Each structure stands twice: as structure tokens, then as C-alpha cells.
mmCIF file of C-alpha atoms in Angstrom:
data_model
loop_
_atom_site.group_PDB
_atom_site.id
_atom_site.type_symbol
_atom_site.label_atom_id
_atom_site.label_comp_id
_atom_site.label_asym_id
_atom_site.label_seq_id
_atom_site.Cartn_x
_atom_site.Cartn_y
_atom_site.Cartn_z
ATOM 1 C CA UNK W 1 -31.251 18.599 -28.323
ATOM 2 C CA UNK W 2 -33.594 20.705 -25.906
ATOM 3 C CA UNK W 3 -36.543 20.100 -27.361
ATOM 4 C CA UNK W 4 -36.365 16.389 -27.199
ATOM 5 C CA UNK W 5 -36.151 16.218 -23.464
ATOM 6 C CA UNK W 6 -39.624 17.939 -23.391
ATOM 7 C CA UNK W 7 -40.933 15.359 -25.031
ATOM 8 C CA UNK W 8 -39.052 12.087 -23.459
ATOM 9 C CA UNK W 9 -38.439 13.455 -19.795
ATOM 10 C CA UNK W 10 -42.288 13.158 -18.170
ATOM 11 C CA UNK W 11 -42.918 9.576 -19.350
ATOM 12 C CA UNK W 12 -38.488 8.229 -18.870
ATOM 13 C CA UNK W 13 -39.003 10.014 -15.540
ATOM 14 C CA UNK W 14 -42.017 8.380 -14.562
ATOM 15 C CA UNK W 15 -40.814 4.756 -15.688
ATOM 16 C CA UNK W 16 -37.206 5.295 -14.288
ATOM 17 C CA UNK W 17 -38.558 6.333 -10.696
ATOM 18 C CA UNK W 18 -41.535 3.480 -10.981
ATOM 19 C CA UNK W 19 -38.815 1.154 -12.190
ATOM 20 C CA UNK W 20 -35.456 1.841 -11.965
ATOM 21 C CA UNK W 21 -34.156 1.126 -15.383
ATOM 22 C CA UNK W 22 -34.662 2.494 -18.731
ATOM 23 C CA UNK W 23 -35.298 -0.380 -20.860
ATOM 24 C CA UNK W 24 -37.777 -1.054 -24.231
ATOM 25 C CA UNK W 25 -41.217 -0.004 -22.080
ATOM 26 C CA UNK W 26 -40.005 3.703 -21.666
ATOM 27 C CA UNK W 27 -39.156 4.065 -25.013
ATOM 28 C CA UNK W 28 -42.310 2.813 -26.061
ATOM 29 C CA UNK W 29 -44.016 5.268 -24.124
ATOM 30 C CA UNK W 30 -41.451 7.996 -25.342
ATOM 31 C CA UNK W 31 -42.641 7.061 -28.931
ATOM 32 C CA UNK W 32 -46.022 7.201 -28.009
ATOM 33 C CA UNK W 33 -46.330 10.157 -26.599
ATOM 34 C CA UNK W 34 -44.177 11.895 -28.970
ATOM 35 C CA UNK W 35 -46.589 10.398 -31.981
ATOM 36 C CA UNK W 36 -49.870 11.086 -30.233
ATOM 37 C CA UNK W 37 -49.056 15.130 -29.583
ATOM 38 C CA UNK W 38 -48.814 15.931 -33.043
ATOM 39 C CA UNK W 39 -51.944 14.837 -34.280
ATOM 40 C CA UNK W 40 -53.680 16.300 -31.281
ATOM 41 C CA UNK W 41 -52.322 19.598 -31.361
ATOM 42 C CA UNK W 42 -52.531 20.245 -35.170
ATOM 43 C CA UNK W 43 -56.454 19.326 -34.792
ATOM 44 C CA UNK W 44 -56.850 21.815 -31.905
ATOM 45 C CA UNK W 45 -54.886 24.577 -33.263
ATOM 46 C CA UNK W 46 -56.356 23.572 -36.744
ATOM 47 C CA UNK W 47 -60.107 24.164 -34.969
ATOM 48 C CA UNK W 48 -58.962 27.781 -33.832
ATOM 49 C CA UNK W 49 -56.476 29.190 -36.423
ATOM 50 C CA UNK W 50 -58.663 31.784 -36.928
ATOM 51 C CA UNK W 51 -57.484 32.787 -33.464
ATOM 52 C CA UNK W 52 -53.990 32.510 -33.783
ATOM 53 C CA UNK W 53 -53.875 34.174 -37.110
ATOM 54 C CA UNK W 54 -55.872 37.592 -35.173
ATOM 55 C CA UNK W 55 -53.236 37.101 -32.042
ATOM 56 C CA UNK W 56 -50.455 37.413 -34.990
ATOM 57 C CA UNK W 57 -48.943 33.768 -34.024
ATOM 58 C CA UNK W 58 -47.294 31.788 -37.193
ATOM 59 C CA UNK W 59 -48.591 28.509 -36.693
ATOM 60 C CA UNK W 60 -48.855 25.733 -39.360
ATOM 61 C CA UNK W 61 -52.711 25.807 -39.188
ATOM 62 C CA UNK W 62 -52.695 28.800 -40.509
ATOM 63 C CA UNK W 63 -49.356 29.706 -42.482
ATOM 64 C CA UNK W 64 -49.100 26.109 -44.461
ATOM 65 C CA UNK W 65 -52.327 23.954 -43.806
ATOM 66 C CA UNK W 66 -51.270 21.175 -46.019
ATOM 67 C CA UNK W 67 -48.210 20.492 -43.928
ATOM 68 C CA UNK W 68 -50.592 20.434 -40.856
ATOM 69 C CA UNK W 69 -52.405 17.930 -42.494
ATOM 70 C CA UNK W 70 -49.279 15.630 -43.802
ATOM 71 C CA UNK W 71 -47.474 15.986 -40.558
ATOM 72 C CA UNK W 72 -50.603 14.583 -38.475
ATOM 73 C CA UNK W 73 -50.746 12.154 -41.272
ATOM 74 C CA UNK W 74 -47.189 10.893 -40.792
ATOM 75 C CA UNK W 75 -47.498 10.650 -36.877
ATOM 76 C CA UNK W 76 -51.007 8.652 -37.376
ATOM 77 C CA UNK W 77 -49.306 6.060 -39.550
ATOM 78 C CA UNK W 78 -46.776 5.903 -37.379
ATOM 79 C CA UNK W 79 -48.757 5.136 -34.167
ATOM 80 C CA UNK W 80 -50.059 2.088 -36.240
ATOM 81 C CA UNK W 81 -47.033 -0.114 -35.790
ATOM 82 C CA UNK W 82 -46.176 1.601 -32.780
ATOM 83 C CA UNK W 83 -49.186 0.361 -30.945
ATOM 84 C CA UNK W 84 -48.825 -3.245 -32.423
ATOM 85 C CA UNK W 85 -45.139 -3.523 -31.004
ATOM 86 C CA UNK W 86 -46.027 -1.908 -27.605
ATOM 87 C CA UNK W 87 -47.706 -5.546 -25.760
ATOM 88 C CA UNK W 88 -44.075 -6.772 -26.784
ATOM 89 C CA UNK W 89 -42.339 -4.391 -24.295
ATOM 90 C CA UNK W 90 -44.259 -5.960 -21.461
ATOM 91 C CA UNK W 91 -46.119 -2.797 -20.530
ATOM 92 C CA UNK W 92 -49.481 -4.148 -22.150
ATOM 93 C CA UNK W 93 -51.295 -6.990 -23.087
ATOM 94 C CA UNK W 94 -52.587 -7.750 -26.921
ATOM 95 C CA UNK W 95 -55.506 -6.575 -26.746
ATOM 96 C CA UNK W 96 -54.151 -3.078 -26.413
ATOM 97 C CA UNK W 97 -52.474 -3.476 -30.093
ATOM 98 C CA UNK W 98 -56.051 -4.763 -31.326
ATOM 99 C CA UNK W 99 -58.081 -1.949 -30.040
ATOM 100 C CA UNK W 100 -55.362 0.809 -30.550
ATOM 101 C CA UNK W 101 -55.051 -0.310 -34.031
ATOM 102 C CA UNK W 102 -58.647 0.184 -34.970
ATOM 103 C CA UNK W 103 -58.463 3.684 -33.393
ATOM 104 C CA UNK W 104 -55.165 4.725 -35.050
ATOM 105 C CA UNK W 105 -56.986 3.575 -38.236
ATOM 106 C CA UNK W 106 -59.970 6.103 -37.763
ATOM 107 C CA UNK W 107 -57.461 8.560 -36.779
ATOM 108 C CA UNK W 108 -55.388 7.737 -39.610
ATOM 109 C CA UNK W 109 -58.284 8.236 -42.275
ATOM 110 C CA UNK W 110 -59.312 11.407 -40.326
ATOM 111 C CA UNK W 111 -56.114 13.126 -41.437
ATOM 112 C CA UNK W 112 -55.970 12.222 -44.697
ATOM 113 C CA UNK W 113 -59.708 13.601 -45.068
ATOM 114 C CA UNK W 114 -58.202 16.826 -43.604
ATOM 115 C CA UNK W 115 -55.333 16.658 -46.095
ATOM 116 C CA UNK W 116 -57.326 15.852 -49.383
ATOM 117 C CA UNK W 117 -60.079 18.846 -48.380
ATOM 118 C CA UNK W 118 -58.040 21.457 -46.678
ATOM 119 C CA UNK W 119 -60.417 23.842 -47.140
ATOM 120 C CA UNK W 120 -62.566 22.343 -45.031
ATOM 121 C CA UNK W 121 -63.680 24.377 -41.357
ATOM 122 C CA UNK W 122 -62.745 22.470 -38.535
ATOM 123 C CA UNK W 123 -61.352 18.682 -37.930
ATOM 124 C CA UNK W 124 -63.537 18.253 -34.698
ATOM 125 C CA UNK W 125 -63.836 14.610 -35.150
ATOM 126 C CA UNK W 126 -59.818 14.689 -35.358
ATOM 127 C CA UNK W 127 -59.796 16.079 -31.978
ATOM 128 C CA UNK W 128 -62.506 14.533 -30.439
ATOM 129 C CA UNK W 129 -60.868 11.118 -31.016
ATOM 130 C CA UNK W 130 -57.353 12.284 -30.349
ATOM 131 C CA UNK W 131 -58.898 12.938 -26.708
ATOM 132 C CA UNK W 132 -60.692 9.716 -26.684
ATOM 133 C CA UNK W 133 -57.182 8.139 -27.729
ATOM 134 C CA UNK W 134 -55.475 10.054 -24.850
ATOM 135 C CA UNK W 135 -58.073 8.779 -22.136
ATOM 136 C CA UNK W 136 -57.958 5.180 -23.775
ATOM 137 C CA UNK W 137 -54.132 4.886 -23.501
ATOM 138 C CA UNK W 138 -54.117 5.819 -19.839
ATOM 139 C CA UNK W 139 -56.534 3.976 -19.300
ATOM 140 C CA UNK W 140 -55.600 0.699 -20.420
ATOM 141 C CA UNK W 141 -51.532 1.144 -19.432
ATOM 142 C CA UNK W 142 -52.424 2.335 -16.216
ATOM 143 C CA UNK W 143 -54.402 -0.826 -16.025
ATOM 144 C CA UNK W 144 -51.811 -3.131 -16.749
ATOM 145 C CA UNK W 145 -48.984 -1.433 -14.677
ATOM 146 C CA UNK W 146 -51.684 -1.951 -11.837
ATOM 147 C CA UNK W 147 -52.687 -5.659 -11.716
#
């Protein structure tokens, strides 16, 4: 059960010591962390298997690029109703499901693209809205936990 806590620990941490409980808002943000990294990383390391594969590393970019693709896939979809119940935890308002859902959809159809032509070079647009994604969710949570 190691690996989980490097996932869960930096955002239960930060909402335990802002708020003193562990409720429905840090699991949220558990959730969505632990959704986002996938798709993020498996772009980048899609984008430079060629590197991994000369440093001898056994990543899925480059050993079984079809489960890259389906396992970004599966976190994508699952951000979708993820980000629709997160303004019901408190930590967000509505808007933050309408916006997020039209950017897990991109993301969404993204990764299948990548799945259905695997043979394709690079998934730069997969990346380069995972990062948008990334700066949008701070953005907007930070927001709210401000005001």
C-alpha cells in the first residue's frame, strides 16, 4: 500500500493542515490528482520513448503502446464524472464541472486518437492540454479556497 500514499499524501496533507478534517473535498482532490497523472505522464513519456528505449528503461510507451493509450483512456473518462461531482464537495463552484468537462472531453478524444493510430509520432496536443488542465485546476480551486 506504498505506492498509494505517493499519490494521496501531498493533496490529504495539504487539506488536513488547511482544514483539519479529512472529509469528501480531499478525496476529491485525491481522485483528481491520481486521474490527471496518468494521462500526463503517458503523453510525455509517449513524446520521448525513443529516449527511454536508448537509456534501456521498460516503460509502457515503449514496451506495450496500446496499453499506454487505453490506460490514459480509462483515467480521461474517468476525470469526466469526477469533475462533475467535485462543485458537490464544496471545494468549487459549477462552473468548474462545466468548463472541466469540455476539457476532459478534448482530452478524452485525444487518447482515443492515440489509441486507434498508435503508430502515430508524438501526442503533443495530449500533453499540451494535460498542462493546460494542470494550470486550469489550480487555478480555479485555488480560487475558490481563496474568496
Amino acid at each position: 500500500m506504498g505506492w498509494i500514499y505517493s499519490w494521496c499524501d501531498p493533496p490529504a496533507m495539504g487539506w488536513a493542515a488547511a482544514s483539519g478534517t479529512l472529509d469528501s473535498g480531499a478525496l476529491a482532490l485525491c481522485a483528481l490528482i491520481y486521474f490527471w497523472q496518468f494521462p500526463h505522464f503517458n503523453s510525455l513519456s509517449f513524446n520521448v520513448r525513443a529516449d527511454y528505449c536508448r537509456a534501456g528503461y521498460h516503460m509502457m510507451s515503449v514496451t506495450d503502446i496500446p496499453l499506454n493509450s487505453r490506460v490514459s483512456l480509462r483515467n480521461t473518462a474517468a476525470l469526466i464524472p469526477l469533475c462533475i461531482a467535485i462543485p458537490f464537495t464544496g471545494i468549487s463552484h459549477c462552473s468548474f464541472s462545466f468548463y472541466s468537462v469540455i476539457i476532459k472531453r478534448l482530452l478524452h478524444l485525444l487518447s482515443l486518437e492515440l489509441l486507434q493510430n498508435s503508430q502515430q509520432t508524438n501526442c503533443s496536443g495530449t500533453f499540451q492540454v494535460q498542462s493546460c488542465v494542470s494550470a486550469y485546476i489550480v487555478r480555479v480551486l485555488s480560487y475558490r479556497v481563496c474568496v
